[in-house]
Coordinates of C-alpha atoms and ligand atoms in Angstrom, one line a residue:
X1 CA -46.2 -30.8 -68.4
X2 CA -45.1 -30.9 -72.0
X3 CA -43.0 -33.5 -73.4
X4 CA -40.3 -30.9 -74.7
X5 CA -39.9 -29.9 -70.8
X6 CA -39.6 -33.6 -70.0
X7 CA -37.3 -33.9 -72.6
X8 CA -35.0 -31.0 -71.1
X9 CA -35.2 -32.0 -67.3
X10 CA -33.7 -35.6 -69.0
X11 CA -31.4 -33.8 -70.3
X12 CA -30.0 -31.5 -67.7
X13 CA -29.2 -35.0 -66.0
X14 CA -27.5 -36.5 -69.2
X15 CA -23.6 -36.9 -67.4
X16 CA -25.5 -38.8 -64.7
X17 CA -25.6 -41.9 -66.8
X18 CA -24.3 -43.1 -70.1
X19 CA -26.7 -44.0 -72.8
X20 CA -25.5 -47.6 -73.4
X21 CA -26.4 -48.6 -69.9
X22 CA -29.4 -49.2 -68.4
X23 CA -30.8 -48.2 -64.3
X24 CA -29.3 -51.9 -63.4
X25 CA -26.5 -51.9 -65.1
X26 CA -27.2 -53.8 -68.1
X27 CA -26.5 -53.0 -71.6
X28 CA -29.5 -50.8 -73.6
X29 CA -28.7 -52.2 -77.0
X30 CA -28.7 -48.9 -79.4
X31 CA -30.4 -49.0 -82.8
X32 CA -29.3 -46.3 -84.7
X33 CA -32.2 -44.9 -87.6
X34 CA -29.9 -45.9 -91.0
X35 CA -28.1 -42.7 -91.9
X36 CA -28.4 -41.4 -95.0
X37 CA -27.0 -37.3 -96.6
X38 CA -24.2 -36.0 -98.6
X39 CA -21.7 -37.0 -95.6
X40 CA -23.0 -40.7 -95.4
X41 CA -22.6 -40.6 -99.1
X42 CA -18.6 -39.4 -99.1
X43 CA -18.2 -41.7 -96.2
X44 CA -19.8 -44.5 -97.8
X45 CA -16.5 -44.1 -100.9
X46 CA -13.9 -43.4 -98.5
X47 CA -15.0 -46.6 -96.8
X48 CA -14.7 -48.4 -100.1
X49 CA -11.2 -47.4 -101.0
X50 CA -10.1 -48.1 -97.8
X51 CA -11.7 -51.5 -97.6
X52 CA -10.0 -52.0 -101.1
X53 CA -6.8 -50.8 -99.0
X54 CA -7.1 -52.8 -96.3
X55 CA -7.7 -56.0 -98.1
X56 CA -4.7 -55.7 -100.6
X57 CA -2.5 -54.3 -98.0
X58 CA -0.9 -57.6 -97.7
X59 CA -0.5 -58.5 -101.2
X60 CA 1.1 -55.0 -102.5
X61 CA 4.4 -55.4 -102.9
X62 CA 7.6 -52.7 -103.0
X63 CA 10.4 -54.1 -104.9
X64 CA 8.8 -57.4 -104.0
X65 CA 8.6 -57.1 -100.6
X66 CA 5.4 -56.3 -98.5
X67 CA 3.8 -52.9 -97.8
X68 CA 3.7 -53.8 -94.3
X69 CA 4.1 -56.8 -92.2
X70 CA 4.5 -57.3 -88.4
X71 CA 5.7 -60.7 -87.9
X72 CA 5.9 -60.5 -83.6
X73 CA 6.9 -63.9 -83.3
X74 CA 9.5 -64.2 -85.7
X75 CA 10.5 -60.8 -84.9
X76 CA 10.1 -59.6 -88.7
X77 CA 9.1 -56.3 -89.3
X78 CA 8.7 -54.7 -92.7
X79 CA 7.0 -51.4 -93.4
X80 CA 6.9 -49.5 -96.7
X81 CA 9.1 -52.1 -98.3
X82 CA 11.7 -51.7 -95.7
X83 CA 13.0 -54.2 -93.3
X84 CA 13.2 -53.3 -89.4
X85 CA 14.9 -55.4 -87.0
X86 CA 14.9 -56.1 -83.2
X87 CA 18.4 -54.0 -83.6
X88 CA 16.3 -51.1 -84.7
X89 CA 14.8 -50.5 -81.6
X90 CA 16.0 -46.3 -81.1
X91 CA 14.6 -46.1 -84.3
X92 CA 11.1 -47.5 -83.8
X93 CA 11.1 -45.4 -80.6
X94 CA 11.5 -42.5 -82.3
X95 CA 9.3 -43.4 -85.2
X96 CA 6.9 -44.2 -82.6
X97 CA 7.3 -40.8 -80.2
X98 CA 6.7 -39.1 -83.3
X99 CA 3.6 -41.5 -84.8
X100 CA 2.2 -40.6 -81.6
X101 CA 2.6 -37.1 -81.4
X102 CA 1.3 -37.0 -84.7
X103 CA -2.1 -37.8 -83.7
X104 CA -2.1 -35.4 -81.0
X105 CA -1.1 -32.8 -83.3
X106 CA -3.8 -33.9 -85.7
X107 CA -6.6 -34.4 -83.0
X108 CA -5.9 -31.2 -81.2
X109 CA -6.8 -29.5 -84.9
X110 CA -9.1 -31.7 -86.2
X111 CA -10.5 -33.7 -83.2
X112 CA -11.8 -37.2 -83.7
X113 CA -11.4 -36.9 -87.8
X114 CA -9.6 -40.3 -87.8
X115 CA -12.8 -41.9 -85.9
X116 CA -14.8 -41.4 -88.5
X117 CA -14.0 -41.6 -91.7
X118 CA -10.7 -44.1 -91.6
X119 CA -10.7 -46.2 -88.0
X120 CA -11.1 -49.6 -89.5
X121 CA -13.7 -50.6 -86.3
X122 CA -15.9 -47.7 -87.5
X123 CA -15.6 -48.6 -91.0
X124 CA -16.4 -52.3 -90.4
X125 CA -18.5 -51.8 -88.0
X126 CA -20.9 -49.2 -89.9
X127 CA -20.5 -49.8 -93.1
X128 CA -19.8 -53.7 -93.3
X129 CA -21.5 -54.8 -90.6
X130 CA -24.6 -52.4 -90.0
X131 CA -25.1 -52.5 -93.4
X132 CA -26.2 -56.5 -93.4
X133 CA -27.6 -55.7 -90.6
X134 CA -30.0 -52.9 -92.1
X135 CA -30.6 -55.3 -95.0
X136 CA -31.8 -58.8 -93.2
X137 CA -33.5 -56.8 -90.4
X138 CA -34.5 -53.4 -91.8
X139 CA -34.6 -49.8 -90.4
X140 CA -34.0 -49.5 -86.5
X141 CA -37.8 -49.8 -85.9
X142 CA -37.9 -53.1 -87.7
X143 CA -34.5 -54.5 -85.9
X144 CA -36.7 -53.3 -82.1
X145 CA -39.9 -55.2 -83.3
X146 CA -38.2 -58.3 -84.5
X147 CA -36.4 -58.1 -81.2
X148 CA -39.4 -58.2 -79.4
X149 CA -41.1 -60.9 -81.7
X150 CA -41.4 -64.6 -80.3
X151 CA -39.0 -66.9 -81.8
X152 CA -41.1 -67.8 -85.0
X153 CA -39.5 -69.0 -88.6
X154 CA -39.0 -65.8 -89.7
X155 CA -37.1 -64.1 -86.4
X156 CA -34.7 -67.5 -86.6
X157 CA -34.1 -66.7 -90.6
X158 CA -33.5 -63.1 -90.1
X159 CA -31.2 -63.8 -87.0
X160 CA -29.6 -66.9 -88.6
X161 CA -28.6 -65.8 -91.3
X162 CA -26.9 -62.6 -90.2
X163 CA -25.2 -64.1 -87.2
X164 CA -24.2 -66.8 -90.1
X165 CA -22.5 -64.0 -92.3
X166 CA -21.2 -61.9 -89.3
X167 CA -19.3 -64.9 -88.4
X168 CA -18.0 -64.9 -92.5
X169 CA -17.0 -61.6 -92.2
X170 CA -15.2 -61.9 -89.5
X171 CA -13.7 -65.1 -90.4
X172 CA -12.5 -63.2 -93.5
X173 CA -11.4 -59.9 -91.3
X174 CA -9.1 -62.2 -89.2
X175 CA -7.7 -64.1 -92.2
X176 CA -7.0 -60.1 -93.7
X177 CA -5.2 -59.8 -90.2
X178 CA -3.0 -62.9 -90.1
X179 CA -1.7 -62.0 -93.6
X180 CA -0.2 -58.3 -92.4
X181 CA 0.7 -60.1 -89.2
X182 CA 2.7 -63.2 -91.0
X183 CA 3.1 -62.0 -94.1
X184 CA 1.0 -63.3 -97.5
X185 CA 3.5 -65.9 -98.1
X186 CA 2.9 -67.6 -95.2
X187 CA -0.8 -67.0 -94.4
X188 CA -1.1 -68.2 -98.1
X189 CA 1.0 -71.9 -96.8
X190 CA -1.7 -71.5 -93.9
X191 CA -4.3 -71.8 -95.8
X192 CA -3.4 -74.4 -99.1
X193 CA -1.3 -76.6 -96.3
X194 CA -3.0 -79.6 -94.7
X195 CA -4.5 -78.3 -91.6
X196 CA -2.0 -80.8 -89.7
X197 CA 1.1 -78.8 -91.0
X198 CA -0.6 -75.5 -89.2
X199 CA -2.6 -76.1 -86.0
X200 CA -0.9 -73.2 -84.2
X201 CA -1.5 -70.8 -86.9
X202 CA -5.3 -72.5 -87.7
X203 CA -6.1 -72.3 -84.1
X204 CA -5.1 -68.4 -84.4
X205 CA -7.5 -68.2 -87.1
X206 CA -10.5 -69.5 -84.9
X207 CA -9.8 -67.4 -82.0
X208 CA -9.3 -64.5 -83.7
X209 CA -12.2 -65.1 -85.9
X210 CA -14.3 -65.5 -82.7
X211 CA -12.8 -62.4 -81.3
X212 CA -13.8 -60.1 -84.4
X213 CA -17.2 -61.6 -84.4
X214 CA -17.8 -60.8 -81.0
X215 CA -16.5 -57.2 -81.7
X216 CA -18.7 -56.4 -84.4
X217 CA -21.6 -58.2 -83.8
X218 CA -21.9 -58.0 -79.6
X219 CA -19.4 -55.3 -78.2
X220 CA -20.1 -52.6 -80.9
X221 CA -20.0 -49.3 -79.6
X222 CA -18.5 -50.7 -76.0
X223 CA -15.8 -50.8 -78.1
X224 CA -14.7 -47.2 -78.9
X225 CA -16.3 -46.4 -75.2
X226 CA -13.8 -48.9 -72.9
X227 CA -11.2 -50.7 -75.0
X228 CA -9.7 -47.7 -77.5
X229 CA -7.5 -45.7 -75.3
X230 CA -7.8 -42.9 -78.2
X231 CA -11.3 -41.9 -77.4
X232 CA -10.4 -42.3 -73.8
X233 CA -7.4 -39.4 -74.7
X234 CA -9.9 -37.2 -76.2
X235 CA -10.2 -34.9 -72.9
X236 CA -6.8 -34.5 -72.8
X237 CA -6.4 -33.6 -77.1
X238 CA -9.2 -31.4 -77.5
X239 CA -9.5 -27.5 -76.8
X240 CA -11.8 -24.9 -77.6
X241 CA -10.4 -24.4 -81.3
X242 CA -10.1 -28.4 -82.1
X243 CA -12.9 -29.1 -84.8
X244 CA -15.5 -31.5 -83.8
X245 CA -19.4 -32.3 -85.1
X246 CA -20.6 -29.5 -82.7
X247 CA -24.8 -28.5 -82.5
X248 CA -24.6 -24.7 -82.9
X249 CA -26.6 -24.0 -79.4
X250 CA -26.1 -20.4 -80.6
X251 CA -28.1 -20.7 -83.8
X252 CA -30.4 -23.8 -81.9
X253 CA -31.6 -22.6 -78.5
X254 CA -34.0 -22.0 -77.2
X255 CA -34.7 -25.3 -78.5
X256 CA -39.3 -26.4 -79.0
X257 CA -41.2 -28.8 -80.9
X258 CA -43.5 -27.7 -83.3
X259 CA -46.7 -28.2 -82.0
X260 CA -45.1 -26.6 -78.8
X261 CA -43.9 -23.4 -80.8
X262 CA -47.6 -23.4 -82.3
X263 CA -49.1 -23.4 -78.8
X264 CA -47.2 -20.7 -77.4
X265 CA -47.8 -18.8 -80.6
X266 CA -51.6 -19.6 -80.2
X267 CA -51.5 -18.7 -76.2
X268 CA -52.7 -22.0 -75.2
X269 CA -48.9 -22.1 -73.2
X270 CA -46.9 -20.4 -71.7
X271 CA -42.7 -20.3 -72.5
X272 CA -42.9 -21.4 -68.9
X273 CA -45.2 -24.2 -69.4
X274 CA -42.0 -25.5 -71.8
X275 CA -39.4 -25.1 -69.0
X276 CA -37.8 -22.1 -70.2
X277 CA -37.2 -18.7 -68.3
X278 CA -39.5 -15.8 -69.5
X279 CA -38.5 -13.7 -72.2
X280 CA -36.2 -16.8 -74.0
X281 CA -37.2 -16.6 -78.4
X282 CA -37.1 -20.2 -79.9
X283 CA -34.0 -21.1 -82.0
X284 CA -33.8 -23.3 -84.9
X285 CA -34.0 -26.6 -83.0
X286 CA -37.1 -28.3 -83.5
X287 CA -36.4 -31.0 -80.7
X288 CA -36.6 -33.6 -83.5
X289 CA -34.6 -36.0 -81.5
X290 CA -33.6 -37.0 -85.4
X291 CA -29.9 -36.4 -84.5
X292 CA -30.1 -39.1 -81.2
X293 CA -32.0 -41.3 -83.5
X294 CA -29.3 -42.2 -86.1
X295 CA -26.2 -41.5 -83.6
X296 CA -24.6 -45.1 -83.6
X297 CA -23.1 -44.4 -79.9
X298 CA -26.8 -43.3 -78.5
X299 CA -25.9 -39.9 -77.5
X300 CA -27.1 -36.8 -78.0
X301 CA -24.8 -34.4 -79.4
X302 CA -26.9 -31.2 -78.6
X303 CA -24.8 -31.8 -75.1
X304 CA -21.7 -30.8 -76.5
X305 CA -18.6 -32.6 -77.5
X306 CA -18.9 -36.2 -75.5
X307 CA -16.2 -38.8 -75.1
X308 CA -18.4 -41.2 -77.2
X309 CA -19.0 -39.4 -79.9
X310 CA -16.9 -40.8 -83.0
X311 CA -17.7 -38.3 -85.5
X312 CA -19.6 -40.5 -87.6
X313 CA -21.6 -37.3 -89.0
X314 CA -24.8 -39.0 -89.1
X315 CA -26.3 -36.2 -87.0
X316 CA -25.1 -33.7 -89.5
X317 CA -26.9 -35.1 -92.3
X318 CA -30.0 -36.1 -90.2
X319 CA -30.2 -32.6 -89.3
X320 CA -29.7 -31.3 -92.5
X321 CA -32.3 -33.0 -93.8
X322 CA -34.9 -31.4 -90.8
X323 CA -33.2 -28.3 -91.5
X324 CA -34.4 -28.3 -95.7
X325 CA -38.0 -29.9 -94.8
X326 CA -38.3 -26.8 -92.0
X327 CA -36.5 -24.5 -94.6
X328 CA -33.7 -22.9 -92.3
X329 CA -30.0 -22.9 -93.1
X330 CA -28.2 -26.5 -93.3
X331 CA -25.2 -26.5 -90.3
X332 CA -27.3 -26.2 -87.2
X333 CA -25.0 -29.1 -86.3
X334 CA -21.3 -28.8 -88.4
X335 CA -18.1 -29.4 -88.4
X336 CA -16.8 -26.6 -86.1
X337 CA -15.0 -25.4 -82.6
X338 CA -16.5 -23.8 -79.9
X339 CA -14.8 -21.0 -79.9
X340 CA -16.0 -20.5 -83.4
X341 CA -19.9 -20.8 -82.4
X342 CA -19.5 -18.9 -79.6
X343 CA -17.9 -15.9 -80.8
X344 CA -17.5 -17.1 -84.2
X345 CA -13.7 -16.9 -84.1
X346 CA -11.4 -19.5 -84.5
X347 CA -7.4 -19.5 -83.8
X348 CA -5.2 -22.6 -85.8
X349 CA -2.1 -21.7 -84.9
X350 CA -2.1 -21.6 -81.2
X351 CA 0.8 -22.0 -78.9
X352 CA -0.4 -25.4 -78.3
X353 CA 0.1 -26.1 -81.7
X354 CA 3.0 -24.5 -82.7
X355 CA 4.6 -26.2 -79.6
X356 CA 3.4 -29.7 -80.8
X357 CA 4.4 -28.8 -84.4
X358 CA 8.0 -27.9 -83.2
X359 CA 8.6 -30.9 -81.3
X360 CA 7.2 -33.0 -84.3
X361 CA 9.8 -31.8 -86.3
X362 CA 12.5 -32.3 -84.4
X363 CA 11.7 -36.1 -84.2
X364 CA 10.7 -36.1 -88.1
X365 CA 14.1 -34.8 -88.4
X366 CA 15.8 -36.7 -85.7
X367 CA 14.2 -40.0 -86.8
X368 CA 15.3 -39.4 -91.0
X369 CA 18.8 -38.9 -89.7
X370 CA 18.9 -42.0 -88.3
X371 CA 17.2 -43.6 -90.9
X372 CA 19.5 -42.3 -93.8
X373 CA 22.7 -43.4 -91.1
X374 CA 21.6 -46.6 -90.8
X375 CA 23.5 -49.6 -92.2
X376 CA 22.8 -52.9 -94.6
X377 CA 25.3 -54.6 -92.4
X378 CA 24.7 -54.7 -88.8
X379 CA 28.1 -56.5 -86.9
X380 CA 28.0 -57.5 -83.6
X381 CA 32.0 -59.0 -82.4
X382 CA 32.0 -59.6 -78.6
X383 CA 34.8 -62.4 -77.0
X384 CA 34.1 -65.5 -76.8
X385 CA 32.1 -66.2 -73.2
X386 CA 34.6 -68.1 -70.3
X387 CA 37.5 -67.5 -72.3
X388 CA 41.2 -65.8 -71.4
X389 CA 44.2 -65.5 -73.5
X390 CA 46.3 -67.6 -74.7
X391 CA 50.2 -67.3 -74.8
X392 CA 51.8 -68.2 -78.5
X393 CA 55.3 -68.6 -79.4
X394 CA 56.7 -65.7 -81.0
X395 CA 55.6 -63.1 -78.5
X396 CA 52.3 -63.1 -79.5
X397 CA 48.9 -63.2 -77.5
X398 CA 45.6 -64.7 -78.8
X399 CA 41.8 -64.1 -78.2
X400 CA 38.6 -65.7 -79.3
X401 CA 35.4 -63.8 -80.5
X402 CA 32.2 -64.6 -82.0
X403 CA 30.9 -62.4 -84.6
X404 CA 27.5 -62.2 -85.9
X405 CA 26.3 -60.4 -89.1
X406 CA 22.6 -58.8 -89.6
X407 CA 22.0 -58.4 -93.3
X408 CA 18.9 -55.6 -93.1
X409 CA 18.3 -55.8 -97.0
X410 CA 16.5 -58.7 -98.9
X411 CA 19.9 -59.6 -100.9
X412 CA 22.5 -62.0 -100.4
X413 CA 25.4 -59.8 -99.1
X414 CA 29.4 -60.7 -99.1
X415 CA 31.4 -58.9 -96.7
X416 CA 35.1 -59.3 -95.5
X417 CA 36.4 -58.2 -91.6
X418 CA 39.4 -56.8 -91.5
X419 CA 41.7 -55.7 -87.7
X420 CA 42.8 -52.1 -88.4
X421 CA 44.1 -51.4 -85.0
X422 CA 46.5 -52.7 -83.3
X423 CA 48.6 -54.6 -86.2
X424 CA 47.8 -58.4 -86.1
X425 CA 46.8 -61.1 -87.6
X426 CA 42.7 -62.5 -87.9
X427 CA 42.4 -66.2 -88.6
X428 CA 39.0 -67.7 -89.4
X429 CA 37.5 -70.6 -87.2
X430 CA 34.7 -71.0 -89.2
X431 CA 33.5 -68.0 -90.4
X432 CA 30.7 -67.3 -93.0
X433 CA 31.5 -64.2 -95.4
X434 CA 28.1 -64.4 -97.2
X435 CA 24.7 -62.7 -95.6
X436 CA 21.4 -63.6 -96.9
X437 CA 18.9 -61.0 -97.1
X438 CA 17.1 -61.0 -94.2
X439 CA 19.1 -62.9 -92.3
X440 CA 21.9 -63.8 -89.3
X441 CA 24.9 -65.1 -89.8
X442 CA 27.5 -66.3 -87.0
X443 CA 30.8 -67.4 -86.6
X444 CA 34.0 -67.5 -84.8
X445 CA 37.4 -66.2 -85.7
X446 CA 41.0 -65.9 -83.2
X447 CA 42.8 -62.9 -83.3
X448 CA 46.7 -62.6 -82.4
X449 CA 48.5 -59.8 -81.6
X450 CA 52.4 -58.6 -80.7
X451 CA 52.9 -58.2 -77.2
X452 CA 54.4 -55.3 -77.7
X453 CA 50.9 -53.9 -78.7
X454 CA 49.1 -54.3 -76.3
X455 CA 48.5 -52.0 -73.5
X456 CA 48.2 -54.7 -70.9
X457 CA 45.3 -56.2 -69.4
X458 CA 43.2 -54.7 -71.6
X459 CA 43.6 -52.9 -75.0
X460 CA 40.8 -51.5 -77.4
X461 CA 40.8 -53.4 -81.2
X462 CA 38.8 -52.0 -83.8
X463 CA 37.6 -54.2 -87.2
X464 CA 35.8 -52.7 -90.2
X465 CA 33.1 -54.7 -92.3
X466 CA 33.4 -54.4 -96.2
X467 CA 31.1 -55.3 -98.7
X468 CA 31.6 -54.4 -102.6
X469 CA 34.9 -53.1 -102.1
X470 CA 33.1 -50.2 -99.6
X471 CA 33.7 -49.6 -96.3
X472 CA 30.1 -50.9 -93.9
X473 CA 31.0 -50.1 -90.3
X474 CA 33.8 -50.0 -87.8
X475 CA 33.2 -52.1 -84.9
X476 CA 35.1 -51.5 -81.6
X477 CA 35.7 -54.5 -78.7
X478 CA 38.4 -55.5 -76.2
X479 CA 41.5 -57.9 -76.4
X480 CA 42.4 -59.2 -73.2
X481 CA 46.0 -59.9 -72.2
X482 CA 48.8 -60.7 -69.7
X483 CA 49.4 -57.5 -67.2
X484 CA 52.9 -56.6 -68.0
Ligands
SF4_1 S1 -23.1 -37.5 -82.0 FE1 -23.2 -37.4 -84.2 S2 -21.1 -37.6 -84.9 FE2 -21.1 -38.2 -82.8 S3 -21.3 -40.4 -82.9 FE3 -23.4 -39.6 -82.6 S4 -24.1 -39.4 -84.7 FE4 -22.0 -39.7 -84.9
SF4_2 S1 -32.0 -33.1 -85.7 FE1 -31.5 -30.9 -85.6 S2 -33.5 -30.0 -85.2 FE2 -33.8 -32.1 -84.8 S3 -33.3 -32.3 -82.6 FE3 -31.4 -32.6 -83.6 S4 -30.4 -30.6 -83.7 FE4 -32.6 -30.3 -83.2

């Protein structure tokens, strides 16, 4: 039997098992051929500028405060320059619903794009960390002999050395991570302090360090395969118009070697003798296997679209580069749908989409209003806990509230409270009227009110906030008083 109809009884049987495990279980470590093609070439720029991104993310500044920082534990959250708080929660969710369907939206049209070219795993992974790896071990074939070799001086070097700069890297990566999390300012105290001053944050460091390392230099691929729950969505995102790196089967089948094709051509087999029913004509696939050889995730993309594909292209330009020596037409595997290789038509504007599109836009819309509504000043005024009201001379009633004040900006703000309804009077018990930016202020203040105002056990008083001689907010609670 000839290896091409092998090759094709393998891979009638490729859903049965995943490439990255072997018959017991274990992992088959892949080692992808180094890419290399006008796609590799783009990617290898994008990469840069978004390394460069990435790494001064946390030290670009937007009227001096950071681009983006996500401070979980002191609940500090700043992106694009603008301060969210805990308070903001309806609109991070809708900032969020529509983050989210804005990746379904831009996954049903351009499938795994994002994968590729900008996921920070992918970047690192392949063009950090493969990279080093390419350079102290060489091509994939010098990576699977050294792997084999006994443990001489030049296998503990080779391996040495880049587990030594791996762990740099990721040491580095994890540094880059604690500054968005905690801000520059403090990652940089993290790092000048005496270690003493810092354990909690240096200990973060290690383990997160150790985390990365094991990511990039262990778990690889397993990766993007168990842990993202994006590629695990991919079944549900993708249709027959979404654009993926597709193998034009069309163009490509019936797929033969070529000292197969020759054989045939010469008699000495039969289109039988290759597994293929009688009559089939050979298509531009040479069953070069180059495509499987640089794929990072150890699949072969001439199955169709696969959940473990990332869209790295490196099939694209490996077949490109078959496709010139062989002198056929570049593309046998493209950017493309399959609708668009099967009958070489291609829809955009689906109902899918336009559905997805209109929804987007209502929450773009929904979430701007709320942004543009939203206050510097955020007052919260409830009673004081476990107390009633008190009885004054004159007719008059008094309650006790607590009042605290959220300034959202990064400037000290002054503010006044004023009762507008009923008629009363507010007295102070040791209230602060000044806000620093970014910052909670509480106090405590009595307010006494005119029997004769009230509307008896419980009556509705509203304050508003000022600040610069504007009105902020109104801000509604209860006065409690006797029932008569
Ligand atoms: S199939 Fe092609 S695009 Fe997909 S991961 Fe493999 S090499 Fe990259
Ligand atoms: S690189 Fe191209 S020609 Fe070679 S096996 Fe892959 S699809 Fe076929």
């Amino acid at each position: 039997m000839s290896k091409t109809k092998d090759r094709r009884i393998e891979q009638d049987q490729f859903r049965d098992y995943l490439a990255t495990v072997n018959e017991k279980g274990g992992r088959n470590w892949i080692y992808p051929k180094k890419p290399s093609g006008r796609y590799y070439r783009a990617r290898n720029i994008v990469a840069l500028l978004l390394l460069g991104f990435f790494f001064s993310g946390p030290f670009i500044e937007i009227n001096g405060q950071p681009l983006l920082m996500i401070d979980v534990i002191e609940r500090e959250f700043v992106i694009f320059g603008v301060a969210f708080w805990p308070q903001d929660l309806h609109l991070l969710v809708f900032g969020m619903l529509a983050f989210i369907l804005g990746v379904v939206l831009f996954t049903t049209i351009f499938g795994r794009l994002f994968c590729g070219w900008a996921c920070p795993q992918t970047i690192f992974m392949e063009m950090v960390f493969r990279r080093i790896e390419y350079w102290i071990e060489g091509d994939a074939s010098d990576q699977i002999r050294l792997k084999k070799a006994p443990w001489n001086a030049e296998k503990i070097l080779k391996k040495g050395s880049k587990h030594a700069i791996f762990y740099g890297m990721a040491f580095l990566i994890s540094n880059l991570f604690l500054a968005y999390v905690m801000g520059k300012d403090d990652w940089i105290e993290l790092v000048t302090d005496p270690p003493s001053e810092h354990l909690a944050g240096l200990s973060a460091m290690i383990i997160f360090s150790g985390v990365f390392y094991g990511v990039f230099a262990f778990m690889r691929e397993q990766v993007c395969h168990f842990v993202c729950p994006y590629g695990r969505m991919q079944s549900v995102m993708l249709d027959n118009n979404s654009i993926n790196v597709m193998y034009d089967y069309v163009r490509g089948e019936s797929r033969a070697r070529v000292g197969d094709r020759k054989k045939v051509e010469s008699g000495a087999f039969s289109i039988a003798d290759l597994g293929l029913e009688e009559g089939a004509t050979f298509g531009d696939c040479i069953d070069c296997y180059q495509c499987v050889q640089v794929c990072p995730m150890g699949i072969d993309i001439r199955n169709g679209t696969q959940l473990e594909c990332t869209h790295c292209t490196a099939c694209i330009d490996a077949c490109d580069d078959i496709m010139d020596k062989i002198d056929k037409p570049r593309g046998l595997i493209r950017y493309s749908s399959e609708n668009a290789i099967r009958s070489e038509k291609r829809k955009i504007l689906t109902p899918r989409i336009m559905g997805y599109s209109a929804v987007l836009l209502a929450l773009l819309t929904t979430f701007v209003v709320l942004l543009s509504m939203r206050s510097d000043l955020e007052t919260t005024i409830l009673r004081e806990r476990g107390t009633l009201f008190q009885e004054l001379p004159d007719n008059r009633i008094s309650n006790i509230y607590t009042i605290k004040v959220i300034n959202k900006t990064f400037e000290e703000i002054d503010y006044e409270l004023a009762l507008i309804s009923p008629p009363g009077q507010l007295v102070s018990l040791g209230m602060i009227n000044s806000v620093p930016g970014q910052s909670l202020v509480e106090g405590r203040f009595m307010v006494q009110i005119s029997k004769e105002h009230l509307d008896g056990l419980q009556t509705d008083i509203s304050f508003i906030v000022m600040a610069d001689g504007e009105q902020i907010e109104t801000v509604k609670t209860g006065f409690l008083g006797p029932n008569n």
